[in-house]
XYZ file of C-alpha atoms in Angstrom:
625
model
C -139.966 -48.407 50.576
C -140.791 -48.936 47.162
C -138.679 -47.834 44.175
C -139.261 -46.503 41.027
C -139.034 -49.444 38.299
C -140.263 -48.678 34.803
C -140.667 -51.947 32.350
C -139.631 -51.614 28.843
C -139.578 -54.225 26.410
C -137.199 -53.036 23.969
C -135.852 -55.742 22.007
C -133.502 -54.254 19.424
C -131.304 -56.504 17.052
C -128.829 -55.557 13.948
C -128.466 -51.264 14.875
C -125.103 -50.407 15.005
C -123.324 -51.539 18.833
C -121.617 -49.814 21.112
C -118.843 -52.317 21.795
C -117.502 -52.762 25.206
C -113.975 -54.292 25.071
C -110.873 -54.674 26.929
C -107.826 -57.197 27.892
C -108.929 -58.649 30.583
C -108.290 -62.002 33.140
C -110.492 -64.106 35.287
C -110.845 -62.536 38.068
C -108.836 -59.326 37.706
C -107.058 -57.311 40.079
C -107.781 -53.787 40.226
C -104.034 -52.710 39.815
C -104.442 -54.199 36.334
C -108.186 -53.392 35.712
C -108.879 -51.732 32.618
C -112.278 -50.075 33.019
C -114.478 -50.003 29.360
C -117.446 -47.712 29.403
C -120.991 -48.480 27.554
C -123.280 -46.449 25.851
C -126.860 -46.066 26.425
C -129.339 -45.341 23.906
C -132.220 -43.778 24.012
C -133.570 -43.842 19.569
C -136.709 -45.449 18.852
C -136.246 -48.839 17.848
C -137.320 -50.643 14.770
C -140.296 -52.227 16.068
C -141.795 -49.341 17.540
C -140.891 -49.110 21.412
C -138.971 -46.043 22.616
C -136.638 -45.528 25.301
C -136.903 -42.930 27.479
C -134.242 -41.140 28.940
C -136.649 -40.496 31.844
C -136.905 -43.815 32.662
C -134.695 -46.396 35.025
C -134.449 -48.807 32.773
C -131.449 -48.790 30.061
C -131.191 -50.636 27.094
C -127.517 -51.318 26.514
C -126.181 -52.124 23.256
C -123.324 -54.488 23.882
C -120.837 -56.093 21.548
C -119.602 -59.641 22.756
C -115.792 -59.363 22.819
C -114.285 -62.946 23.679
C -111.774 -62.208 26.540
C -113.859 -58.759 26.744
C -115.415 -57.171 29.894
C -118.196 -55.026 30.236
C -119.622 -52.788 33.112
C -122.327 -50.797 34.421
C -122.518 -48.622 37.469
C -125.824 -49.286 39.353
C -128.195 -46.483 40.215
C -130.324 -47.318 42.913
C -129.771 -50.756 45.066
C -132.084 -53.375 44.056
C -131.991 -56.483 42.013
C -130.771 -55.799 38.718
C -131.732 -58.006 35.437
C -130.053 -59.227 32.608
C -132.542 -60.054 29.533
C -131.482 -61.417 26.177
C -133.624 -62.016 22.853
C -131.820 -65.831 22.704
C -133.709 -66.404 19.389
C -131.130 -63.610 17.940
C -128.469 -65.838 18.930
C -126.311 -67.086 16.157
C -127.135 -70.881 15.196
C -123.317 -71.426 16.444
C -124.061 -70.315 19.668
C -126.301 -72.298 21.868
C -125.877 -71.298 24.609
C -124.888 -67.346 26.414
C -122.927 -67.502 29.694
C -122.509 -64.079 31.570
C -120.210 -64.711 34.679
C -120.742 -61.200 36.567
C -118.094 -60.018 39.349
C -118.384 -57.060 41.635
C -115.873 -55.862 44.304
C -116.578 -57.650 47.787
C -115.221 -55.914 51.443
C -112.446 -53.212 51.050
C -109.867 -56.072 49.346
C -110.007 -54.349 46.342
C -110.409 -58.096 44.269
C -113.584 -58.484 42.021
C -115.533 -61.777 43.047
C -117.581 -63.903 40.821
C -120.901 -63.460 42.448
C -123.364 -64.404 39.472
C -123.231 -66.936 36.395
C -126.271 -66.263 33.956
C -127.204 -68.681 31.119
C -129.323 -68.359 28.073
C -130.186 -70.806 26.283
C -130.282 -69.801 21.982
C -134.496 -70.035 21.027
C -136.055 -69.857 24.516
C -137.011 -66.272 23.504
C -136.823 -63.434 25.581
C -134.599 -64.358 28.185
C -134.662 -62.599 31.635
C -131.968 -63.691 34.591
C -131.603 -61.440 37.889
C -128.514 -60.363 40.468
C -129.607 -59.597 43.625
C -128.636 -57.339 46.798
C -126.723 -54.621 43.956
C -125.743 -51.549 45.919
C -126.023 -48.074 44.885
C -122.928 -46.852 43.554
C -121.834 -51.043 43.209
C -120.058 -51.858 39.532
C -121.073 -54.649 37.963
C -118.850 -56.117 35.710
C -119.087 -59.087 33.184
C -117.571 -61.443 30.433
C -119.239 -63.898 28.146
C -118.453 -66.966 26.817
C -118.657 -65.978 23.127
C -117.815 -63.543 20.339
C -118.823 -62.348 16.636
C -122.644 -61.587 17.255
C -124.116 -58.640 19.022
C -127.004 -59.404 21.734
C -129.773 -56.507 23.580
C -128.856 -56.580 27.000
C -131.773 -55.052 29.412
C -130.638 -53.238 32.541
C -133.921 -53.243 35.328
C -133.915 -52.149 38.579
C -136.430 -52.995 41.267
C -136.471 -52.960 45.167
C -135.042 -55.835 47.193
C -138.807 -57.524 47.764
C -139.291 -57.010 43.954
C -141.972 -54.234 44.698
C -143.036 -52.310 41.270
C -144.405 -49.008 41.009
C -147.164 -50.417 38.536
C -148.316 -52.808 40.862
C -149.059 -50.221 43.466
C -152.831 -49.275 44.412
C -152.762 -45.515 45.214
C -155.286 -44.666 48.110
C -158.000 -42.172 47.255
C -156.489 -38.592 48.282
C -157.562 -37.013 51.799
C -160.122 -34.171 51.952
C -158.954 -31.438 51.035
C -158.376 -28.625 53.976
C -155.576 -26.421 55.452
C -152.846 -27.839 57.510
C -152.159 -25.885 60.828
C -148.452 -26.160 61.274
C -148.504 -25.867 65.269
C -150.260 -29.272 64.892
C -146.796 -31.328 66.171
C -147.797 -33.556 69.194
C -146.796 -36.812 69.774
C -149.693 -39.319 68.701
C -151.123 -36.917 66.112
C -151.117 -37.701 62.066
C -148.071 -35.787 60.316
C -151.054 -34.464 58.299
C -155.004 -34.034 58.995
C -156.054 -32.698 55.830
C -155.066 -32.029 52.385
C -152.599 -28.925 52.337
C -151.945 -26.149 50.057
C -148.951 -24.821 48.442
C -147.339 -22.335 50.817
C -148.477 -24.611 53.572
C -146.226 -25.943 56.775
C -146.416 -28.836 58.322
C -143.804 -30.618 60.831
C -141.968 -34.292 60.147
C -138.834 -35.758 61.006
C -136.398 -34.515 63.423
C -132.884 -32.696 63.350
C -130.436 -30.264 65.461
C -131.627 -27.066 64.569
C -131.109 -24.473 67.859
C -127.334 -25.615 67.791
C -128.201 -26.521 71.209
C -127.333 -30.077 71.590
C -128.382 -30.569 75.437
C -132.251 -29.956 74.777
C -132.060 -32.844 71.660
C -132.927 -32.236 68.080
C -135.645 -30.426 66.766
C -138.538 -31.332 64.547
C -138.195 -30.450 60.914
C -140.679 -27.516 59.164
C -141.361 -28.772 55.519
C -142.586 -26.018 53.251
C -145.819 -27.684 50.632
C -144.608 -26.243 46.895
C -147.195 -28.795 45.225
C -150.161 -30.613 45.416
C -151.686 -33.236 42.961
C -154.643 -34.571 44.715
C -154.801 -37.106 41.480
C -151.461 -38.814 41.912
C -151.772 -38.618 45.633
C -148.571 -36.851 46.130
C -146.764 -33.305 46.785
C -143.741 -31.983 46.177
C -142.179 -30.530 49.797
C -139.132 -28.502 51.139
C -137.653 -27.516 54.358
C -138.751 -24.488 55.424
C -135.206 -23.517 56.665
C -131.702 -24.268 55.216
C -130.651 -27.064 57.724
C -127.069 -27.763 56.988
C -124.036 -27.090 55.229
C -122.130 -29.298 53.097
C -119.579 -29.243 50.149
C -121.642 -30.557 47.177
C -118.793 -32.645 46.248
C -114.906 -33.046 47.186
C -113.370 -32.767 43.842
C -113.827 -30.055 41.019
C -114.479 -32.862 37.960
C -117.382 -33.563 36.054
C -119.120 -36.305 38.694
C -123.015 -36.757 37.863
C -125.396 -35.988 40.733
C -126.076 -39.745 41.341
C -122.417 -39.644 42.232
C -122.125 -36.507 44.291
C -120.985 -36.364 47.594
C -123.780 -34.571 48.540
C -126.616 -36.419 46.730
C -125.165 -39.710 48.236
C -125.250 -37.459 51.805
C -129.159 -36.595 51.246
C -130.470 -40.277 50.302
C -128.284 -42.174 52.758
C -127.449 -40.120 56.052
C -129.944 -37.506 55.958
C -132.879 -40.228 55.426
C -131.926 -41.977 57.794
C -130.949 -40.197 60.557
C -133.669 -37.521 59.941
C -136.572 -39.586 59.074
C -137.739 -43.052 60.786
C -138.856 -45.658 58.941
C -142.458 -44.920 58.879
C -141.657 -41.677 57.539
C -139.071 -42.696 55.082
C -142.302 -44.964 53.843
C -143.835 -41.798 53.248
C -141.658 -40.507 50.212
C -142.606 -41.191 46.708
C -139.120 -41.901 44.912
C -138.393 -39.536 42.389
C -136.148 -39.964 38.842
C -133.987 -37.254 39.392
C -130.632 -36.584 36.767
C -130.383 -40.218 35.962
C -130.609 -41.932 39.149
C -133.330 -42.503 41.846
C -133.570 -40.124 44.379
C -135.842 -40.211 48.052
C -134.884 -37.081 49.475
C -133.345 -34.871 46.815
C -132.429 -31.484 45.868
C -134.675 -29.191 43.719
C -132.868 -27.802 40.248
C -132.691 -24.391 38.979
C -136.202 -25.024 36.755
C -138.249 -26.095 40.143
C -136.633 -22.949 42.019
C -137.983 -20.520 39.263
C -141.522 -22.212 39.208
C -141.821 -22.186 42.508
C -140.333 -18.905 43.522
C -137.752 -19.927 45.800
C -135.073 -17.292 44.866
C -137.560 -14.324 45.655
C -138.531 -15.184 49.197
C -134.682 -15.880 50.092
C -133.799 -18.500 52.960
C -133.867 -18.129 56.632
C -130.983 -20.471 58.077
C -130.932 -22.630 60.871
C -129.050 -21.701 63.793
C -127.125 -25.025 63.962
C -126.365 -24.024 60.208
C -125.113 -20.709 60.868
C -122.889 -21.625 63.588
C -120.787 -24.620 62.552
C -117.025 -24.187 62.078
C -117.840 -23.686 58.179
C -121.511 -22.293 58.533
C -123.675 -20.926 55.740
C -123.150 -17.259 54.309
C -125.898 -15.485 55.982
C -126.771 -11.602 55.894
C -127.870 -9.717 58.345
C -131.810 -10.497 57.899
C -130.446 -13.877 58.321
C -131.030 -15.432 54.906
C -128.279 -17.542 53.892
C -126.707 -19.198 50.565
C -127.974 -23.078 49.511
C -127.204 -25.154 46.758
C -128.578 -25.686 43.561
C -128.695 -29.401 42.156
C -127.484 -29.898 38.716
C -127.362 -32.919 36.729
C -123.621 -32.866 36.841
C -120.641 -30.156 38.211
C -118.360 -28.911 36.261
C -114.885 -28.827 36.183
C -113.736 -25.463 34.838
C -116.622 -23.750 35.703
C -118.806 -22.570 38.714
C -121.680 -24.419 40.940
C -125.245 -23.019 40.921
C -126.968 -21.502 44.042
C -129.026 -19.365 45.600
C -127.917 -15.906 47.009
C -128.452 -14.241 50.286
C -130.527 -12.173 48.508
C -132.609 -14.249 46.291
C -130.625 -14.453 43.107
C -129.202 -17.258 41.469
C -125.628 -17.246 40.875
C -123.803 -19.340 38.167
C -120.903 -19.295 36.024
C -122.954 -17.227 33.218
C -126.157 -15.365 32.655
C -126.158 -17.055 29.389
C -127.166 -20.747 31.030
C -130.446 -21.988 29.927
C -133.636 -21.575 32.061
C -131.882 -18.429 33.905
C -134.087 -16.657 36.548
C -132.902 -13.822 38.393
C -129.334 -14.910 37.549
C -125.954 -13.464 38.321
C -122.556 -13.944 37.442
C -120.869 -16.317 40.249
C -121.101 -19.264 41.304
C -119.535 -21.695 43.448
C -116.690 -24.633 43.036
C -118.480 -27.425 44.422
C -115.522 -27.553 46.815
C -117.262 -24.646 48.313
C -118.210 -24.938 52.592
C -120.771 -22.025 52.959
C -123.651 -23.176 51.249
C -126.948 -24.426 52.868
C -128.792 -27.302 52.166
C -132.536 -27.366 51.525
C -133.532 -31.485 51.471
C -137.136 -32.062 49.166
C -139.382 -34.611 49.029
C -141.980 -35.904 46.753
C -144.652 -36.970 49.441
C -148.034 -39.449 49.349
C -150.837 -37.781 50.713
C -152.622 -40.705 52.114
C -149.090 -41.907 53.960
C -148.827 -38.731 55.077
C -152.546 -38.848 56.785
C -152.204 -42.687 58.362
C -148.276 -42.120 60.112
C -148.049 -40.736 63.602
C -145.993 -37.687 64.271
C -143.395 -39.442 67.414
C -140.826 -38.623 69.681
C -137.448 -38.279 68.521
C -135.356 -41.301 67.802
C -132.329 -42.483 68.128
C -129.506 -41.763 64.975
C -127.111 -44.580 64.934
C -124.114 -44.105 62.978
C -122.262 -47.510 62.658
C -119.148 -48.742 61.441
C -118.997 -52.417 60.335
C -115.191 -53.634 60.819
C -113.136 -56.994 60.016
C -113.189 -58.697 63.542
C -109.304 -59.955 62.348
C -108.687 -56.425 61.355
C -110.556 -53.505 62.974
C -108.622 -50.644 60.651
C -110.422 -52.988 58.101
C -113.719 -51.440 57.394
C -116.169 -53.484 55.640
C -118.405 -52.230 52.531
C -121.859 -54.246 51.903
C -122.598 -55.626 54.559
C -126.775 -55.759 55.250
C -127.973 -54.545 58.471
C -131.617 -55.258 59.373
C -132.021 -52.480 62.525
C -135.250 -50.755 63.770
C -137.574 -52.159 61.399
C -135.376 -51.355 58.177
C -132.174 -53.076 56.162
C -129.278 -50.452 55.355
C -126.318 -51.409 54.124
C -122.931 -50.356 55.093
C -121.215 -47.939 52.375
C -117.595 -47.714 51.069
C -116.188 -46.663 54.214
C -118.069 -49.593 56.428
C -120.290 -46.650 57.281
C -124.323 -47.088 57.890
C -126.781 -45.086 59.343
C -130.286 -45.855 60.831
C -132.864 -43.854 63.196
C -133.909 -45.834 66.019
C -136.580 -45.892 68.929
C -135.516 -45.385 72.085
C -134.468 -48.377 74.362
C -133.578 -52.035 73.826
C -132.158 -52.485 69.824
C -131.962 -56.068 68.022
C -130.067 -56.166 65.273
C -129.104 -58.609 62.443
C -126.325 -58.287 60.797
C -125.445 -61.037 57.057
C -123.836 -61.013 54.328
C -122.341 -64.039 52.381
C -118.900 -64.179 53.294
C -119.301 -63.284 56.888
C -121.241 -64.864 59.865
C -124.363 -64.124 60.792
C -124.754 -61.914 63.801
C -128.107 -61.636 66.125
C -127.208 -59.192 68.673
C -128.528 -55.556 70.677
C -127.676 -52.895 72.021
C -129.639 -49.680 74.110
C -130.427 -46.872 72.226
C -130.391 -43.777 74.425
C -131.741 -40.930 72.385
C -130.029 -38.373 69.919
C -127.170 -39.917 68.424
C -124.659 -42.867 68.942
C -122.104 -44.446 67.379
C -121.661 -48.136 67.473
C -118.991 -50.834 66.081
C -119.793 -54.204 64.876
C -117.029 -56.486 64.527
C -118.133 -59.123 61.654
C -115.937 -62.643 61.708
C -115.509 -64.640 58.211
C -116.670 -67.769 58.011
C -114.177 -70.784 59.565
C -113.817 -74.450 59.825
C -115.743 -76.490 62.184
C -113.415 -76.326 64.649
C -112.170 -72.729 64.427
C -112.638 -70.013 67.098
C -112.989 -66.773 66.849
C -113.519 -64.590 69.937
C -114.413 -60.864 70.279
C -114.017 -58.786 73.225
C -115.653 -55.306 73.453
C -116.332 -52.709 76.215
C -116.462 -49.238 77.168
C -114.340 -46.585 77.982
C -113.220 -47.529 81.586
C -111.184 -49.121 82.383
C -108.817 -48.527 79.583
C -107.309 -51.595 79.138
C -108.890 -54.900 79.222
C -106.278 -57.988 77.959
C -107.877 -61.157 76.558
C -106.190 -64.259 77.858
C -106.069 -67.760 76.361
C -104.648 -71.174 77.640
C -104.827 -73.949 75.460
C -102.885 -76.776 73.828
C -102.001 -77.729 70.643
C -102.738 -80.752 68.324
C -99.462 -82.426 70.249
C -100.203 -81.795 73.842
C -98.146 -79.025 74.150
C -99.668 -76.059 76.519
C -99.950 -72.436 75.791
C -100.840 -68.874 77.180
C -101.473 -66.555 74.311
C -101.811 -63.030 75.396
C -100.253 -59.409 74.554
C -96.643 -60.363 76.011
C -97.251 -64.382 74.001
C -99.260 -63.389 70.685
C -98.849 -66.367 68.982
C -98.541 -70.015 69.639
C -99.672 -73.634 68.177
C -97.666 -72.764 64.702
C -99.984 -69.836 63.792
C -103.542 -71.186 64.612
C -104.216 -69.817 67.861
C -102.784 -66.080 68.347
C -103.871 -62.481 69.355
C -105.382 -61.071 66.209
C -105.604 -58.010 67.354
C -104.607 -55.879 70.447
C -106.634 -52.983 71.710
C -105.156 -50.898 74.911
C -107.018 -47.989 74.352
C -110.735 -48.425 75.006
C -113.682 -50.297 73.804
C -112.210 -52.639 71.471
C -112.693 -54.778 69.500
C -109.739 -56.973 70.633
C -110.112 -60.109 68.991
C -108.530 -63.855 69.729
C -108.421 -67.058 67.043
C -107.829 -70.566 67.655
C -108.251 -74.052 66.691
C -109.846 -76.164 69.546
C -108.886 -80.354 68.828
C -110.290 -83.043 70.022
C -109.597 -83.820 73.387
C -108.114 -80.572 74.208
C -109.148 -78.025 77.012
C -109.334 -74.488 76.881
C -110.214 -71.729 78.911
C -110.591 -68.065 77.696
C -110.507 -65.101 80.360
C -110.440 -61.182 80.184
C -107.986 -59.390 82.852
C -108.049 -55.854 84.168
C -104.866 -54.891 83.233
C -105.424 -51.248 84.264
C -106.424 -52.146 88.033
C -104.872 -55.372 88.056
C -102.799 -54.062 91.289
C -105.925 -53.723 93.284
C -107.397 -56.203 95.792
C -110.831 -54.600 95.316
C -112.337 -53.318 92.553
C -115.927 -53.083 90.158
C -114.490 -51.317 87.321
C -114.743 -54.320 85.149
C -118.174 -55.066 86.218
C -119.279 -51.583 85.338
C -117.065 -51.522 81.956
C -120.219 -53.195 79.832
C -117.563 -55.864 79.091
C -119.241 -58.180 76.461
C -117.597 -61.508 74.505
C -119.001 -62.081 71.823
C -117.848 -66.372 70.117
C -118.184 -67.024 66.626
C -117.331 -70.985 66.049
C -117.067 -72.537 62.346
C -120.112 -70.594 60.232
C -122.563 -69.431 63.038
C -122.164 -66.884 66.302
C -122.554 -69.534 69.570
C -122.602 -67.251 72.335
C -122.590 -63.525 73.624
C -121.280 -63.072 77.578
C -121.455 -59.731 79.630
C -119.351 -59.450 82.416
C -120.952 -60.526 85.839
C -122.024 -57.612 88.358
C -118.767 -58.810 90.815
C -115.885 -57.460 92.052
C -112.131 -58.868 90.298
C -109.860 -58.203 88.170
C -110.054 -61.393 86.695
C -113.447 -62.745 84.647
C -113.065 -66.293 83.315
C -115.696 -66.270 80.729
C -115.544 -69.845 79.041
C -114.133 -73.189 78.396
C -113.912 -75.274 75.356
C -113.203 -79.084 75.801
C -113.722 -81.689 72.326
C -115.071 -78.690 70.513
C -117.557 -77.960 73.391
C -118.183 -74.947 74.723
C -119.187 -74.368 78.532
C -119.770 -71.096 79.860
C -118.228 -69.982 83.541
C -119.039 -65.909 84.173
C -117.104 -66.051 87.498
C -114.713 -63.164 88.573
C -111.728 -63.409 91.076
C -108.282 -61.610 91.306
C -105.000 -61.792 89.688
C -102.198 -59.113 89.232
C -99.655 -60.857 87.516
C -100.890 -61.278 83.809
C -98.864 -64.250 83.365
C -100.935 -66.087 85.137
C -104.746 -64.602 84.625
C -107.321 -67.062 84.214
C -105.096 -70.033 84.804
């Protein structure tokens, strides 16, 4: 998907400087962190280039402060870059040294992830960080003081796509779009619509009828521009309803709850891939939006309020649904560039008006005293898109997909949820959010899925999407020694407990059984990391295998471990997953046998064998012996 990057070469010495300063250390904690704020600017400079507000690019003004620190929140994920006129450099400094740290996993410690050097009289000077997040803080320090230096914030996809290298296709003919068009194999659009036209794309619950699946979304066509091969869309219906944000303070709409909900889970639970491809990224309020909101300006042009708002069914009937009347139109929010704090959220009536704190705001239209605290849980949501035409003509309307709604957790620590982390799934890379959170729209069936980041091993692994939506959990292991084990045990919801046993022996010769009752043994390096009794997992098991040394590692029925015959382990979906030094060795699922007992593996001189045999055993101190 590409995203909006505008280029402007703005280089800007000797104005006055915004300084960014505080007392820092290397490699702060955030108990201590003292947070500066920059300045953008957005005057002409002296040699003629302007800066527009409009576009993603900032040009920072930044005073180097020796033991200072600097930040910037980024808008969009991408790769961000760092350029610096080095010829402005004083003749004292050679040489400019940024050492950039962001916050890595939920350990609340910033991480020096980036060192960028510029050398003084190279000229303009341009050095990138890659794989930023939306939302992510970068911070930075340099190595010198008494001079002030342009720094150039940029922002492009992560394969380094640019809007101006992108050859539009000629528009399609133009025509009338028939909305009933909506079977599987046909284009999402035939011919060029007009405004006030329907058309069908992307799916979502709708009938508040989960047991017949989701329904396909109506998109209303407010704008056409044939020349830019784009138009501006709605849905037809207010789908949802949502708080616009949790807290009643001054929070910009790149940092709304709500705007965060649209771009991330809405996308991508709504739209598939080939859709998402679809949408023309829009600068919206400072930050880069997909699907967005429309703003008080767009509703009067386009004479939203008038018509009013019919309301899904699914919308009207949660446990906090949308204020409807009895014609069924319904309350939906209005996006503003920020909320406010002591004052009231824009949005549009049941019948057609739009209420805010004051008649007196700018740009009013049909306006009436109101409003809503963003706090507020009866107020629809309307998603819009800015569309490309010809996208639009060569993608398939398809069946429904899967929604996957992940959680990405420390395999050590499973109440650890892990931010960052890339997940290439179903033809796209998301990324997991603050909460360890991701989610992706699926086809149906058989799923690979690859999961990276830095600190963490690399997983290759799949699961079976079955339609509408799932939740999954991925365990991720940190990277270990050569000779370090980590192994993951997962399964489903019967039987309800499933106990991961390990014998072993230590660097001595000295023999243990670590289980629940024995947690720990060999000094620390091989133990129970963590314990799960209730269901699914993960339960999770470390040690250190030495040369020489046997080991065998076996999951037990602990529920049914009285019985003398028995498949609920075979049907559990049991799966044992090994991570060994840096790299994920193997991935068992239990065999289709009877027992209470499945030995899964041994390990002798750092060698791994696998068994997959079941048998019976129903005293746990002795299971897999």
């Amino acid at each position: 998907m590409y995203r909006l990057l505008a280029i402007v070469l703005c280089l800007i010495i000797g104005c006055s400087c915004v300084a960014a300063s505080a007392d820092g250390e290397w490699n702060p904690q955030l108990a201590n962190w003292n947070r500066p704020s920059l300045s953008y600017t957005t005057q002409k400079s002296s040699n003629g280039y302007a800066v527009s507000s409009d576009y993603l690019n900032k040009v920072l003004r930044v005073g180097a402060v020796s033991s200072g620190w600097s930040r910037i929140t980024a808008t969009i994920s991408g790769v961000y870059s760092f350029s610096v006129n080095t010829d402005a450099l004083p003749e004292k400094v050679s040489k400019l040294t940024l050492q950039i740290y962001r916050y890595i996993d939920n350990d609340e410690r910033l991480r020096n992830t980036d060192t960028l050097t510029f050398i003084r009289g190279e000229g303009v000077v341009t050095r990138t960080v890659q794989n930023v997040m939306a939302d992510q803080e970068l911070f930075w320090t340099q190595n010198s003081s008494g001079f002030d230096y342009l720094l150039m914030i940029n922002t492009a996809d992560f394969e380094g796509n640019k809007e101006d290298e992108i050859d539009l296709v000629p528009p399609v003919s133009s025509g009338t779009v028939n909305a009933s068009d909506f079977l599987t194999g046909t284009p999402i659009l035939s011919r060029t619509p007009s405004a006030g036209d329907t058309f069908f794309m992307g799916w979502y619950e709708q009938d508040n009828s989960l047991s017949n699946g989701r329904e396909r979304i109506e998109w209303t066509v407010l704008d056409v521009n044939q020349a830019k091969d784009s138009m501006l869309v709605i849905s037809s219906l207010a789908l949802d309803c949502k708080i616009y944000h949790p807290s009643r303070a001054q929070v910009a709409w790149g940092d709304t709850y709500l705007r965060n909900w649209l771009v991330n889970t809405f996308a991508n639970s709504a739209l598939n891939p080939r859709e998402q491809a679809c949408i023309i990224p829009q600068r919206v309020a400072n930050t880069t939006d997909t699907v967005t909101m429309l703003d008080e300006v767009q509703i009067a042009k386009y004479r939203l309020a008038k018509t009013g708002c019919l309301v899904s069914d699914y919308a009207a009937n949660l446990p906090n649904p949308v204020n409807i009347n009895d014609n069924g139109f319904g309350c939906w929010w209005v996006r503003m560039d920020r909320t406010t704090s002591n004052a009231k959220m824009k949005f549009v009536g049941r019948s057609g008006y739009v209420y805010a704190a004051s008649k007196t705001d700018s740009n009013s239209y049909l306006k009436q005293n109101g409003g809503n605290y963003s706090t507020s849980k009866d107020n629809g949501i309307r998603p819009a898109m800015l569309l490309r035409l010809s996208a639009l003509t060569n993608t398939m309307l398809e069946d429904d997909m899967s929604v996957v709604i992940g959680t990405v957790v420390n395999a050590a620590n499973p109440t650890q949820r892990v931010a960052g982390i890339a997940i290439t799934i179903g033809g796209q890379t998301v990324y997991t959010d603050r909460n360890g959170e991701f989610v992706a729209g699926v086809d149906v069936g058989n799923v690979p899925y690859t999961v990276e980041h830095s600190d963490y091993i690399t997983i290759n692994d799949s699961f079976i999407a079955t339609g509408g939506q799932q939740s999954i959990v991925i365990p991720v292991s940190r990277r270990m020694a050569w000779n370090e084990y980590r192994v993951v045990l997962t399964w489903g919801a019967s039987p309800r407990d499933l106990d991961s046993h390990l014998w072993g022996s230590t660097e001595g010769g000295s023999s243990y059984h670590v289980f629940y009752s024995d947690l720990r043994s060999d000094s620390g390096k091989a133990l129970l990391e963590w314990d799960d009794i209730t269901s699914y997992g993960p339960e999770t098991t470390h040690f250190l295998a030495y040369p020489g040394k046997s080991y065998a590692f076996s999951i037990h029925d602990y529920t049914n471990r009285g019985r003398t015959h028995t498949n609920a382990m075979a049907n559990s979906g049991a799966k044992v997953v090994v991570y060994r030094g840096n790299e994920m060795i193997g991935i068992y699922e239990v065999p289709a046998d009877d027992g209470t007992v499945w030995k899964v593996f041994t390990v002798y001189d750092n060698e791994i064998t696998p068994v997959n045999t079941m048998s019976y055993c129903s005293d746990p101190s002795y299971a897999g012996r």
